GROMACS .gro file of C-alpha atoms in nm:
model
  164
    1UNK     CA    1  -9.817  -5.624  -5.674
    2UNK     CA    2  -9.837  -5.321  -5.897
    3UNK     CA    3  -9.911  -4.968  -5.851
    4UNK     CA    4 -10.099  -4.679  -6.072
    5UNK     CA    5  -9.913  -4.391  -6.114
    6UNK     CA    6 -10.079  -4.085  -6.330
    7UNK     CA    7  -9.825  -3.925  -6.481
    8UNK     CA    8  -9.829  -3.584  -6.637
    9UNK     CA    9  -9.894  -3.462  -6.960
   10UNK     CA   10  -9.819  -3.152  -7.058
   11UNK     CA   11  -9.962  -3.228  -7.445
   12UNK     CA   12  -9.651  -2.987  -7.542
   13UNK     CA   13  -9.555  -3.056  -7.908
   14UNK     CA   14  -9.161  -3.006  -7.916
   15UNK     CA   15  -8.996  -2.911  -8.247
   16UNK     CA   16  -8.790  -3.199  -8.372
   17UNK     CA   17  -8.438  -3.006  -8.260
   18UNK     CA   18  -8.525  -2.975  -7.901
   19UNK     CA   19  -8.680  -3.345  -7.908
   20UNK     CA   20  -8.310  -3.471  -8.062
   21UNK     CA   21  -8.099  -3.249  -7.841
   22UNK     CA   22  -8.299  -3.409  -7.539
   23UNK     CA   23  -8.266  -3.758  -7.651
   24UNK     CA   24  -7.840  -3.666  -7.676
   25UNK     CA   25  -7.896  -3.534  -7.324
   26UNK     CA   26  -8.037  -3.831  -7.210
   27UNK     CA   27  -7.786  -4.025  -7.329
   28UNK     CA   28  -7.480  -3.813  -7.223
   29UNK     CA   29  -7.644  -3.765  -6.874
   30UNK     CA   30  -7.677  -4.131  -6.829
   31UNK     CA   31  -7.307  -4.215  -6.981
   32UNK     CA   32  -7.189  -3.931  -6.717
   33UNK     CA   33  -7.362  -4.076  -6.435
   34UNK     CA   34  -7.123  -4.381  -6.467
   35UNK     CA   35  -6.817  -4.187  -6.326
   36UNK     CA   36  -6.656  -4.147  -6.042
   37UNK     CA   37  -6.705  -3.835  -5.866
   38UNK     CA   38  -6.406  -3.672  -5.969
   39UNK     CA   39  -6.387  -3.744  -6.283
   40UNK     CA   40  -6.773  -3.602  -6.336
   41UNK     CA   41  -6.639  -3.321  -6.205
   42UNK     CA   42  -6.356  -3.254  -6.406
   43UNK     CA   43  -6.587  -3.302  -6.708
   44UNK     CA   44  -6.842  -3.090  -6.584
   45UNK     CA   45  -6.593  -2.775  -6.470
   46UNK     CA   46  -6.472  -2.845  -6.853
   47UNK     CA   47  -6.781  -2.817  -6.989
   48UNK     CA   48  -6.916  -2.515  -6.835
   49UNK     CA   49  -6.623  -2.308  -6.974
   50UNK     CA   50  -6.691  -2.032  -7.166
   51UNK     CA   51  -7.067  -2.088  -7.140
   52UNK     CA   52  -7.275  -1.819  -7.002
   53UNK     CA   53  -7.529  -1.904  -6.722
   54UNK     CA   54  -7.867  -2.049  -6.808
   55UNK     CA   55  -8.216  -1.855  -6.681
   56UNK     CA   56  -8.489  -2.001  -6.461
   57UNK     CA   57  -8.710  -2.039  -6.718
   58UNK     CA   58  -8.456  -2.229  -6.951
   59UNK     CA   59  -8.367  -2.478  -6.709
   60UNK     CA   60  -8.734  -2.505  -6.598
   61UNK     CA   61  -8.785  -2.574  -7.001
   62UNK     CA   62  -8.499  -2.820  -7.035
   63UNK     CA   63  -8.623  -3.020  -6.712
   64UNK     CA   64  -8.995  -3.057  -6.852
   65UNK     CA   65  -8.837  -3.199  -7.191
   66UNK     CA   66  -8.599  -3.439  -7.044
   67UNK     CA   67  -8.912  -3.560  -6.778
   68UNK     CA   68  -9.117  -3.596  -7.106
   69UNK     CA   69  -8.866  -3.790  -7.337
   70UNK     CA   70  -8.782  -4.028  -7.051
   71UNK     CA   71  -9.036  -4.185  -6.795
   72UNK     CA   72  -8.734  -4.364  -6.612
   73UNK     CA   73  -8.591  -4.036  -6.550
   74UNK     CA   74  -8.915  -3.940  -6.316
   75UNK     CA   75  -8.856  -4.230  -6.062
   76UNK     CA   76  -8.715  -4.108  -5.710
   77UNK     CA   77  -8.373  -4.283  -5.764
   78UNK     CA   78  -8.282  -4.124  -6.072
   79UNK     CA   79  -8.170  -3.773  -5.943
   80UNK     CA   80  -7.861  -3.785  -6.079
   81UNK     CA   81  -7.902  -3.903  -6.425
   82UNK     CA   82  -8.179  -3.650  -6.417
   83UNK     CA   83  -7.990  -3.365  -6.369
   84UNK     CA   84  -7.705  -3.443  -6.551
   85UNK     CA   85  -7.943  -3.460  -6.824
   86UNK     CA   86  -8.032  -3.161  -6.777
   87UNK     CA   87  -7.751  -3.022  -6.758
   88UNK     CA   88  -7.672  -3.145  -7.077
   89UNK     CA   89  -7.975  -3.001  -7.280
   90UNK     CA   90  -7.870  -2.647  -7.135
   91UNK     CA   91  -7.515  -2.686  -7.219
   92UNK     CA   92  -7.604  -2.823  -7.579
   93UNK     CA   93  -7.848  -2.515  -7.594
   94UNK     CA   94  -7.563  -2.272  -7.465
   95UNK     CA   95  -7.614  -2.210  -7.137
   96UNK     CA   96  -7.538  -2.375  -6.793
   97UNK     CA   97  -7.681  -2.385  -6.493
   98UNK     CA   98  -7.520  -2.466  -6.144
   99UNK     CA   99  -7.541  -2.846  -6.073
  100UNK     CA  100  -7.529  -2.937  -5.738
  101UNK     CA  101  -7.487  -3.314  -5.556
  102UNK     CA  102  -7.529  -3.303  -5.176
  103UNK     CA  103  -7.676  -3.463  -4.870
  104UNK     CA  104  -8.013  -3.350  -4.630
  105UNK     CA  105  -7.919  -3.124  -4.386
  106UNK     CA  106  -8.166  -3.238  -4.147
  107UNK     CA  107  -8.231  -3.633  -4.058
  108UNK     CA  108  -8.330  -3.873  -4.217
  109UNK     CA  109  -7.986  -3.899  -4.461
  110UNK     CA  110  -8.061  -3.845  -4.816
  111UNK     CA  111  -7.827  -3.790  -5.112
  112UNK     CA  112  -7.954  -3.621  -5.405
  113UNK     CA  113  -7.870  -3.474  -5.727
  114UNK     CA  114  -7.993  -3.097  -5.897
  115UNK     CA  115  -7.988  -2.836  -6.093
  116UNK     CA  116  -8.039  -2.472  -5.956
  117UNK     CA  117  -8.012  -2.140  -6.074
  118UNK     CA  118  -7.903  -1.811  -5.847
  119UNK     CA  119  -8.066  -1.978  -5.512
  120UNK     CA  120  -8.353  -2.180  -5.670
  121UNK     CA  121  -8.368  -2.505  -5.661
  122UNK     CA  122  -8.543  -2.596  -5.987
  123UNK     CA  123  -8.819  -2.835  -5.967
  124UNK     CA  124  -8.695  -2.971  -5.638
  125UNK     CA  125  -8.893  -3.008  -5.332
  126UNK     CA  126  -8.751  -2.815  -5.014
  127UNK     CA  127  -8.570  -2.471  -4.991
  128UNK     CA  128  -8.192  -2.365  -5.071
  129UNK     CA  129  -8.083  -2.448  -4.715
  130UNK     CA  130  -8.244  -2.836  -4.677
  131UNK     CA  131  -7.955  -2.979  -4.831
  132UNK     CA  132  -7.556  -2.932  -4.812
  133UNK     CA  133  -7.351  -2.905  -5.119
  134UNK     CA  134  -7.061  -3.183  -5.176
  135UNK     CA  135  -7.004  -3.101  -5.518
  136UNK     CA  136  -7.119  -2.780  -5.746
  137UNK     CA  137  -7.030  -2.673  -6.069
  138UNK     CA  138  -7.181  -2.339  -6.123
  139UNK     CA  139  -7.159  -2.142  -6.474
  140UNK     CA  140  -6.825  -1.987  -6.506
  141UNK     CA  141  -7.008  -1.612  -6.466
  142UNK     CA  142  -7.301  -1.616  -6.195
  143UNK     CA  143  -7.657  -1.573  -6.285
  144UNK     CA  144  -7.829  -1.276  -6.121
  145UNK     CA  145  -7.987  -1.356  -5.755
  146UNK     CA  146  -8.321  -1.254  -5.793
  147UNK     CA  147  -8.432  -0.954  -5.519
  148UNK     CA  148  -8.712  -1.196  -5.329
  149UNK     CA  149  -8.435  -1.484  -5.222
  150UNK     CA  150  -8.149  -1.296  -5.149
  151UNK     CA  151  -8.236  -1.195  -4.770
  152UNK     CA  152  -8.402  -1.594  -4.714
  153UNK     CA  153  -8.020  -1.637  -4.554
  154UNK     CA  154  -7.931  -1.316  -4.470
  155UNK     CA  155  -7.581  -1.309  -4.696
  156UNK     CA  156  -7.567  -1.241  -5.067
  157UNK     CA  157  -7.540  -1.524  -5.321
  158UNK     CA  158  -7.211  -1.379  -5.435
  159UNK     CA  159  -7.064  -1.404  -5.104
  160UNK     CA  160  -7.115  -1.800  -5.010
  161UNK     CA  161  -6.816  -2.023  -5.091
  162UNK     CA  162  -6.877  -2.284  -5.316
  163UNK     CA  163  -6.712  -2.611  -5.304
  164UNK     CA  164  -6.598  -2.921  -5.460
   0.00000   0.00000   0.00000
């Protein structure tokens, strides 16, 4: 049996750089998404020295070109090679955002894979607090908290303990 799916398109015409640093992404992401969980994280920590953290609208940016260089990378299993892709694109533009790998707070379990910035999830269904972090590796200087999610928890980004 098959099913339709409509997929999006955005009808964007990337410049040739951004289309080439995405297809490295891709590939990087999905070579990184073959280790083991410690040893992504090692790389990861290592790579987000020295970097400076990416904006909300960069990582938004970096997540519609990876979606639109790779239709695999839009399934619902492919959270991880997803956001280490994007990952990737920021870090090969200069910037990094916090990438996070946890589990659903609230039943049914779900593992899943993503990129956020400050306390926003990008692109991800749910809100900050549906999901607890197992492993983050957030930009080595934090990226401002804007004013309108800071009070959804009632403590300051700055304050919450990261782990990993």
């Amino acid at each position: 049996m098959s099913v339709t799916i409509a997929l999006r398109q955005d009808g964007v015409k990337r410049p040739f750089r951004l289309r080439l640093l995405t297809r490295l992404a891709i590939w990087a992401g999905r070579l990184l998404a073959l280790l083991k969980p410690h040893r992504l994280r090692r790389v990861l920590v290592r790579l987000s020295k020295g970097v400076p953290p990416a904006g909300v609208e960069e990582v938004r940016e970096a997540r519609e070109a990876v979606l639109a260089a790779s239709l695999s990378l839009n399934g619902l299993r492919a959270c991880l090679p997803r956001s280490l892709s994007i990952v990737m694109l920021c870090r090969f533009q200069g910037r990094w955002p916090t990438w996070s790998v946890g589990v659903r707070s609230m039943p049914p379990f779900l593992a899943h894979a993503w990129v956020e910035v400050g306390r926003e999830m990008i692109g991800e269904k749910g809100g900050y607090d549906s999901f607890s972090r197992l492993i983050t590796v957030p930009p080595a200087e934090p990226a401002p908290v804007p004013p309108s999610s800071s009070g959804a928890s009632g403590e300051p980004a700055a304050s919450r303990e990261e782990t990993g």
